[in-house]
Short mmCIF file of C-alpha atoms in Angstrom, two decimals:
data_model
loop_
_atom_site.label_atom_id
_atom_site.label_comp_id
_atom_site.label_asym_id
_atom_site.label_seq_id
_atom_site.Cartn_x
_atom_site.Cartn_y
_atom_site.Cartn_z
CA UNK Z 415 3.79 -14.35 -14.00
CA UNK Z 416 0.47 -15.39 -12.25
CA UNK Z 417 -0.41 -13.25 -9.36
CA UNK Z 418 0.97 -14.30 -6.05
CA UNK Z 419 -1.45 -15.22 -3.58
CA UNK Z 420 -1.31 -17.31 -0.25
CA UNK Z 421 0.64 -17.31 2.59
CA UNK Z 422 3.76 -19.53 1.54
CA UNK Z 423 4.11 -17.96 -1.54
CA UNK Z 424 3.91 -14.25 -0.11
CA UNK Z 425 6.47 -15.45 2.24
CA UNK Z 426 9.05 -16.38 -0.13
CA UNK Z 427 8.98 -12.86 -1.71
CA UNK Z 428 9.36 -11.31 1.54
CA UNK Z 429 12.15 -13.45 2.45
CA UNK Z 430 13.82 -12.37 -0.52
CA UNK Z 431 13.18 -8.71 0.19
CA UNK Z 432 14.76 -8.89 3.61
CA UNK Z 433 17.80 -10.82 1.54
CA UNK Z 434 18.09 -7.57 -0.59
CA UNK Z 435 17.74 -5.59 2.29
CA UNK Z 436 15.27 -3.74 0.34
CA UNK Z 437 11.54 -2.68 1.32
CA UNK Z 438 8.23 -3.54 -0.95
CA UNK Z 439 5.99 -0.74 -2.00
CA UNK Z 440 2.47 -1.13 -1.06
CA UNK Z 441 0.81 1.18 -3.95
CA UNK Z 442 -2.96 1.35 -3.18
CA UNK Z 443 -5.47 1.73 -5.97
CA UNK Z 444 -9.16 3.02 -6.27
CA UNK Z 445 -9.39 2.82 -9.99
CA UNK Z 446 -8.50 0.63 -12.91
CA UNK Z 447 -6.15 3.48 -14.28
CA UNK Z 448 -4.42 3.51 -11.07
CA UNK Z 449 -4.02 -0.19 -11.04
CA UNK Z 450 -2.17 -0.18 -14.34
CA UNK Z 451 -0.04 2.66 -13.48
CA UNK Z 452 1.41 0.47 -10.34
CA UNK Z 453 2.20 -2.13 -13.15
CA UNK Z 454 3.37 0.30 -15.78
CA UNK Z 455 5.83 1.50 -12.99
CA UNK Z 456 6.74 -1.80 -12.20
CA UNK Z 457 7.64 -2.57 -15.90
CA UNK Z 458 9.35 0.41 -16.08
CA UNK Z 459 11.64 -0.36 -13.45
CA UNK Z 460 12.56 -3.57 -14.91
CA UNK Z 461 13.23 -2.21 -18.27
CA UNK Z 462 15.37 0.72 -16.99
CA UNK Z 463 17.56 -2.01 -14.61
CA UNK Z 464 17.34 -4.98 -17.05
CA UNK Z 465 15.57 -7.02 -14.38
CA UNK Z 466 13.23 -10.12 -15.06
CA UNK Z 467 10.79 -9.31 -12.59
CA UNK Z 468 10.03 -7.12 -9.30
CA UNK Z 469 7.53 -7.59 -6.82
CA UNK Z 470 4.96 -5.33 -5.85
CA UNK Z 471 1.89 -5.07 -3.55
CA UNK Z 472 -1.31 -3.69 -5.05
CA UNK Z 473 -3.42 -2.62 -2.20
CA UNK Z 474 -7.09 -1.45 -1.32
CA UNK Z 475 -9.08 -0.41 1.62
CA UNK Z 476 -12.68 -1.72 1.88
CA UNK Z 477 -14.97 0.20 4.01
CA UNK Z 478 -12.36 2.42 5.93
CA UNK Z 479 -13.64 5.25 7.15
CA UNK Z 480 -11.30 7.81 6.04
CA UNK Z 481 -10.94 6.39 2.59
CA UNK Z 482 -13.06 3.51 1.37
CA UNK Z 483 -11.12 2.88 -2.11
CA UNK Z 484 -13.18 -0.40 -2.97
CA UNK Z 485 -16.11 2.02 -3.08
CA UNK Z 486 -14.74 4.31 -5.19
CA UNK Z 487 -13.88 1.87 -7.85
CA UNK Z 488 -17.36 1.81 -9.44
CA UNK Z 489 -20.18 4.59 -9.92
CA UNK Z 490 -22.21 2.08 -7.87
CA UNK Z 491 -20.08 2.52 -4.58
CA UNK Z 492 -20.49 -1.09 -3.62
CA UNK Z 493 -17.07 -2.09 -1.82
CA UNK Z 494 -17.56 -5.69 -2.88
CA UNK Z 495 -18.19 -4.81 -6.67
CA UNK Z 496 -14.98 -2.25 -6.55
CA UNK Z 497 -12.76 -5.12 -4.99
CA UNK Z 498 -13.60 -7.86 -7.22
CA UNK Z 499 -13.51 -5.35 -10.29
CA UNK Z 500 -10.06 -4.58 -9.48
CA UNK Z 501 -9.11 -8.20 -8.66
CA UNK Z 502 -10.21 -9.62 -11.88
CA UNK Z 503 -8.89 -6.39 -13.76
CA UNK Z 504 -5.30 -7.63 -12.12
CA UNK Z 505 -5.83 -11.13 -13.35
CA UNK Z 506 -6.43 -10.03 -17.10
CA UNK Z 507 -3.30 -7.62 -16.94
CA UNK Z 508 -0.94 -9.94 -15.24
CA UNK Z 509 -2.14 -13.55 -16.23
CA UNK Z 510 -2.08 -13.04 -19.98
CA UNK Z 511 0.74 -14.44 -21.65
CA UNK Z 512 1.43 -11.60 -24.35
CA UNK Z 513 0.68 -9.07 -21.54
CA UNK Z 514 3.39 -6.28 -21.12
CA UNK Z 515 2.96 -7.05 -17.44
CA UNK Z 516 2.94 -10.76 -17.31
CA UNK Z 517 6.56 -10.95 -15.57
CA UNK Z 518 5.41 -8.47 -12.52
CA UNK Z 519 4.86 -10.26 -9.31
CA UNK Z 520 1.94 -8.96 -7.84
CA UNK Z 521 0.96 -9.45 -4.33
CA UNK Z 522 -2.65 -8.16 -3.54
CA UNK Z 523 -3.05 -6.69 -0.36
CA UNK Z 524 -6.25 -5.86 1.73
CA UNK Z 525 -5.31 -2.22 3.69
CA UNK Z 526 -7.13 -1.47 6.78
CA UNK Z 527 -9.43 -4.01 7.20
CA UNK Z 528 -11.83 -3.46 10.19
CA UNK Z 529 -13.12 -6.54 11.69
CA UNK Z 530 -16.81 -5.35 12.09
CA UNK Z 531 -17.24 -3.11 8.77
CA UNK Z 532 -14.83 -5.34 6.33
CA UNK Z 533 -15.91 -8.83 7.28
CA UNK Z 534 -16.32 -10.01 3.69
CA UNK Z 535 -13.11 -8.72 2.71
CA UNK Z 536 -11.41 -10.39 5.42
CA UNK Z 537 -12.81 -13.84 5.25
CA UNK Z 538 -14.21 -14.36 1.74
CA UNK Z 539 -11.97 -11.93 -0.13
CA UNK Z 540 -9.17 -13.65 1.44
CA UNK Z 541 -9.10 -15.94 -1.39
CA UNK Z 542 -7.73 -13.21 -3.68
CA UNK Z 543 -5.14 -11.96 -1.18
CA UNK Z 544 -1.55 -12.50 -0.38
CA UNK Z 545 -1.68 -10.39 2.53
CA UNK Z 546 -4.24 -8.37 4.76
CA UNK Z 547 -3.98 -5.31 7.41
CA UNK Z 548 -6.32 -6.39 10.32
CA UNK Z 549 -7.18 -3.03 11.69
CA UNK Z 550 -8.57 -3.08 15.30
CA UNK Z 551 -6.61 0.08 16.21
CA UNK Z 552 -9.76 1.86 17.71
CA UNK Z 553 -10.39 -0.80 20.03
CA UNK Z 554 -9.29 -0.95 23.61
CA UNK Z 555 -5.64 -2.63 23.43
CA UNK Z 556 -6.74 -5.70 25.02
CA UNK Z 557 -9.90 -6.21 22.69
CA UNK Z 558 -7.27 -5.05 19.54
CA UNK Z 559 -4.94 -8.08 20.86
CA UNK Z 560 -7.74 -10.54 21.33
CA UNK Z 561 -9.57 -9.86 17.84
CA UNK Z 562 -6.17 -9.79 16.03
CA UNK Z 563 -5.06 -12.82 17.59
CA UNK Z 564 -8.23 -14.48 16.64
CA UNK Z 565 -8.17 -13.72 13.09
CA UNK Z 566 -4.39 -14.94 12.80
CA UNK Z 567 -5.54 -18.29 14.07
CA UNK Z 568 -8.14 -18.36 11.58
CA UNK Z 569 -6.61 -17.03 8.45
CA UNK Z 570 -2.60 -16.56 9.66
CA UNK Z 571 -2.06 -20.16 7.60
CA UNK Z 572 -3.77 -18.68 4.49
CA UNK Z 573 -2.32 -15.18 4.20
CA UNK Z 574 0.26 -12.78 5.58
CA UNK Z 575 -1.03 -10.42 8.39
CA UNK Z 576 -0.29 -6.99 9.59
CA UNK Z 577 -1.49 -5.91 12.94
CA UNK Z 578 -1.48 -2.39 14.47
CA UNK Z 579 -1.38 -1.94 18.33
CA UNK Z 580 -2.64 1.84 18.56
CA UNK Z 581 -4.27 4.32 16.21
CA UNK Z 582 -2.44 6.60 13.56
CA UNK Z 583 -2.70 10.16 12.69
CA UNK Z 584 -4.88 10.82 9.66
CA UNK Z 585 -4.66 14.61 8.51
CA UNK Z 586 -7.55 16.79 9.00
CA UNK Z 587 -9.44 13.78 10.01
CA UNK Z 588 -8.35 12.40 13.07
CA UNK Z 589 -5.65 14.07 15.51
CA UNK Z 590 -3.67 12.12 17.95
CA UNK Z 591 -0.11 12.97 19.17
CA UNK Z 592 2.82 10.59 18.31
CA UNK Z 593 4.95 11.03 21.48
CA UNK Z 594 8.12 9.07 21.73
CA UNK Z 595 7.31 6.43 24.37
CA UNK Z 596 10.16 4.77 25.96
CA UNK Z 597 8.62 1.40 26.37
CA UNK Z 598 7.15 1.41 22.72
CA UNK Z 599 9.75 -1.57 21.46
CA UNK Z 600 8.80 -3.61 24.23
CA UNK Z 601 4.94 -3.08 23.88
CA UNK Z 602 5.35 -4.19 20.10
CA UNK Z 603 7.25 -6.98 20.94
CA UNK Z 604 4.74 -8.32 23.30
CA UNK Z 605 2.03 -7.43 20.80
CA UNK Z 606 3.58 -9.48 18.13
CA UNK Z 607 4.18 -12.28 20.14
CA UNK Z 608 0.60 -12.12 21.63
CA UNK Z 609 -1.18 -11.67 18.37
CA UNK Z 610 1.11 -13.75 16.14
CA UNK Z 611 1.25 -11.12 13.12
CA UNK Z 612 3.61 -11.12 10.29
CA UNK Z 613 4.26 -7.51 10.21
CA UNK Z 614 3.72 -4.32 12.39
CA UNK Z 615 2.15 -1.06 11.18
CA UNK Z 616 4.24 0.88 13.47
CA UNK Z 617 3.59 4.56 14.75
CA UNK Z 618 6.68 6.25 13.45
CA UNK Z 619 5.33 9.95 13.50
CA UNK Z 620 4.27 10.00 10.15
CA UNK Z 621 0.84 11.61 9.24
CA UNK Z 622 -1.61 9.60 6.62
CA UNK Z 623 -3.28 11.48 3.91
CA UNK Z 624 -1.15 14.48 4.41
CA UNK Z 625 -0.92 17.33 1.73
CA UNK Z 626 1.46 19.36 3.99
CA UNK Z 627 2.75 17.94 6.74
CA UNK Z 628 5.00 18.99 9.57
CA UNK Z 629 5.12 15.54 11.09
CA UNK Z 630 8.45 14.15 12.33
CA UNK Z 631 9.64 10.85 11.22
CA UNK Z 632 11.05 8.67 14.25
CA UNK Z 633 13.99 7.14 12.85
CA UNK Z 634 15.56 6.20 16.13
CA UNK Z 635 12.20 4.51 16.95
CA UNK Z 636 12.15 2.39 13.69
CA UNK Z 637 15.74 1.20 14.34
CA UNK Z 638 14.93 0.63 17.79
CA UNK Z 639 11.86 -1.54 16.96
CA UNK Z 640 13.78 -3.56 14.34
CA UNK Z 641 16.43 -4.36 16.78
CA UNK Z 642 13.85 -5.66 19.47
CA UNK Z 643 11.82 -7.56 16.88
CA UNK Z 644 15.13 -9.21 15.70
CA UNK Z 645 14.28 -8.66 11.67
CA UNK Z 646 12.76 -6.02 9.47
CA UNK Z 647 8.88 -6.43 9.98
CA UNK Z 648 7.72 -2.91 10.09
CA UNK Z 649 4.88 -1.26 7.85
CA UNK Z 650 4.78 2.61 7.18
CA UNK Z 651 1.80 4.45 6.48
CA UNK Z 652 2.19 8.11 5.88
CA UNK Z 653 4.84 8.65 3.38
CA UNK Z 654 3.99 11.83 2.35
CA UNK Z 655 5.49 13.27 5.42
CA UNK Z 656 9.01 12.13 4.82
CA UNK Z 657 11.68 13.85 2.81
CA UNK Z 658 13.60 12.01 0.04
CA UNK Z 659 16.57 11.07 2.51
CA UNK Z 660 14.28 9.84 4.97
CA UNK Z 661 12.35 7.81 2.18
CA UNK Z 662 15.57 6.39 0.76
CA UNK Z 663 16.64 5.18 4.38
CA UNK Z 664 13.46 2.97 5.29
CA UNK Z 665 15.11 -0.15 4.24
CA UNK Z 666 17.96 0.53 6.70
CA UNK Z 667 15.78 1.31 9.53
CA UNK Z 668 13.71 -2.04 9.13
CA UNK Z 669 10.79 -0.61 7.50
CA UNK Z 670 10.01 -3.69 4.85
CA UNK Z 671 6.45 -2.62 3.46
CA UNK Z 672 5.89 0.92 2.64
CA UNK Z 673 2.30 2.11 2.18
CA UNK Z 674 1.36 4.94 -0.11
CA UNK Z 675 -1.51 6.52 -2.33
CA UNK Z 676 -2.73 9.87 -1.66
CA UNK Z 677 0.27 12.16 -2.75
CA UNK Z 678 0.52 9.90 -5.94
CA UNK Z 679 -3.22 10.21 -6.69
CA UNK Z 680 -3.39 13.60 -5.89
CA UNK Z 681 -0.21 14.97 -8.02
CA UNK Z 682 -0.94 12.86 -11.18
CA UNK Z 683 -4.51 14.20 -11.07
CA UNK Z 684 -3.15 17.63 -10.93
CA UNK Z 685 -0.76 16.83 -13.64
CA UNK Z 686 -3.72 15.64 -15.80
CA UNK Z 687 -5.75 18.50 -14.96
CA UNK Z 688 -2.97 21.05 -16.25
CA UNK Z 689 -2.84 19.15 -19.35
CA UNK Z 690 -6.53 19.39 -19.73
CA UNK Z 691 -6.52 23.21 -19.38
CA UNK Z 692 -4.00 23.47 -22.21
CA UNK Z 693 -6.14 21.38 -24.13
CA UNK Z 694 -9.01 23.37 -23.50
CA UNK Z 695 -9.13 25.12 -27.03
CA UNK Z 696 -9.22 22.03 -28.83
CA UNK Z 697 -12.00 20.78 -26.51
CA UNK Z 698 -14.17 23.43 -27.15
CA UNK Z 699 -13.35 23.19 -30.61
CA UNK Z 700 -15.12 19.60 -30.41
CA UNK Z 701 -11.95 17.73 -30.83
CA UNK Z 702 -12.92 14.19 -29.96
CA UNK Z 703 -9.16 13.21 -28.90
CA UNK Z 704 -9.12 16.70 -26.52
CA UNK Z 705 -12.50 15.93 -25.20
CA UNK Z 706 -12.51 12.23 -24.54
CA UNK Z 707 -11.66 11.21 -20.98
CA UNK Z 708 -8.96 9.01 -22.07
CA UNK Z 709 -6.72 11.64 -22.87
CA UNK Z 710 -6.85 12.74 -19.04
CA UNK Z 711 -6.57 9.16 -17.55
CA UNK Z 712 -3.52 8.35 -20.05
CA UNK Z 713 -1.86 11.59 -18.65
CA UNK Z 714 -2.61 10.52 -14.74
CA UNK Z 715 -1.21 6.95 -15.54
CA UNK Z 716 1.87 8.51 -17.09
CA UNK Z 717 2.50 10.70 -14.03
CA UNK Z 718 1.68 8.41 -11.48
CA UNK Z 719 3.64 5.51 -12.74
CA UNK Z 720 6.80 7.84 -13.08
CA UNK Z 721 6.13 8.79 -9.47
CA UNK Z 722 6.07 5.19 -8.68
CA UNK Z 723 9.19 4.28 -10.79
CA UNK Z 724 11.04 6.92 -8.22
CA UNK Z 725 9.51 4.95 -5.09
CA UNK Z 726 10.85 1.58 -6.80
CA UNK Z 727 14.29 3.13 -7.14
CA UNK Z 728 14.47 4.61 -3.56
CA UNK Z 729 13.13 1.16 -2.13
CA UNK Z 730 14.14 -1.79 -4.23
CA UNK Z 731 17.42 -1.42 -5.71
CA UNK Z 732 19.76 -3.82 -3.72
CA UNK Z 733 21.81 -2.31 -1.04
CA UNK Z 734 25.28 -2.96 -0.41
#
């Protein structure tokens, strides 16, 4: 199936997700191996549940200060090269008729795009995208709303736009208390009405990029937000903070898009490293298959795709 880009095509997919009362995973990538792991997980899910296809968002940050994923794709560290490399790789994997991933519905997403440092990705790069997170969270509220509204006005007819009205917590890099504020739902309604965004990246108490976290998921806030907004349109970051029960309950709370990368990348790397250690005798005996980097990467892909399969099962099985 061709990669899905453009607002109208993407909205049809989102409408179906809402109809199924499920949520769409947004799996980030910073490498070609991680990109294929996402597609492999989707294929495993379709094969297991005898589905024709499943939608998934493959996402990437550009120059995001806490994790510039597009910079990590190539040794050059050039964000534009990394971004385009992943997008072209996706086209080959998904648009080739005899590819095992040809039936996966892939919606490319630009994550945490800053209006000053990520101008190319937000403008020229939008040709590759189904959606973008316009990230003005560090600006004063009135500036955030103004910039976000302007971007929606310029590009909202071309792609779906996520907005964020305040800073989120990033583990070990930025600390900001997530106090429950009584007027949060009303402020969210006003922010969406003023800016015209399609989705709200909400502060639900989670912590981004957390290895271990005592953050508390604000389930009641998510439900209050959804009731105030009138439909599921919340996006959640910091999913490593959630336990299994909280995670599987996200669609019922009105979270329609769930963003993740750190936990999957970290644990798949740890798994591949443990296998590498077990191969050490063969590696130092000059066994080519043990030493060549493909073995490590294939182990990473296998582990990451299995973790992502669990995410599909928690979020995408139709709710009764």
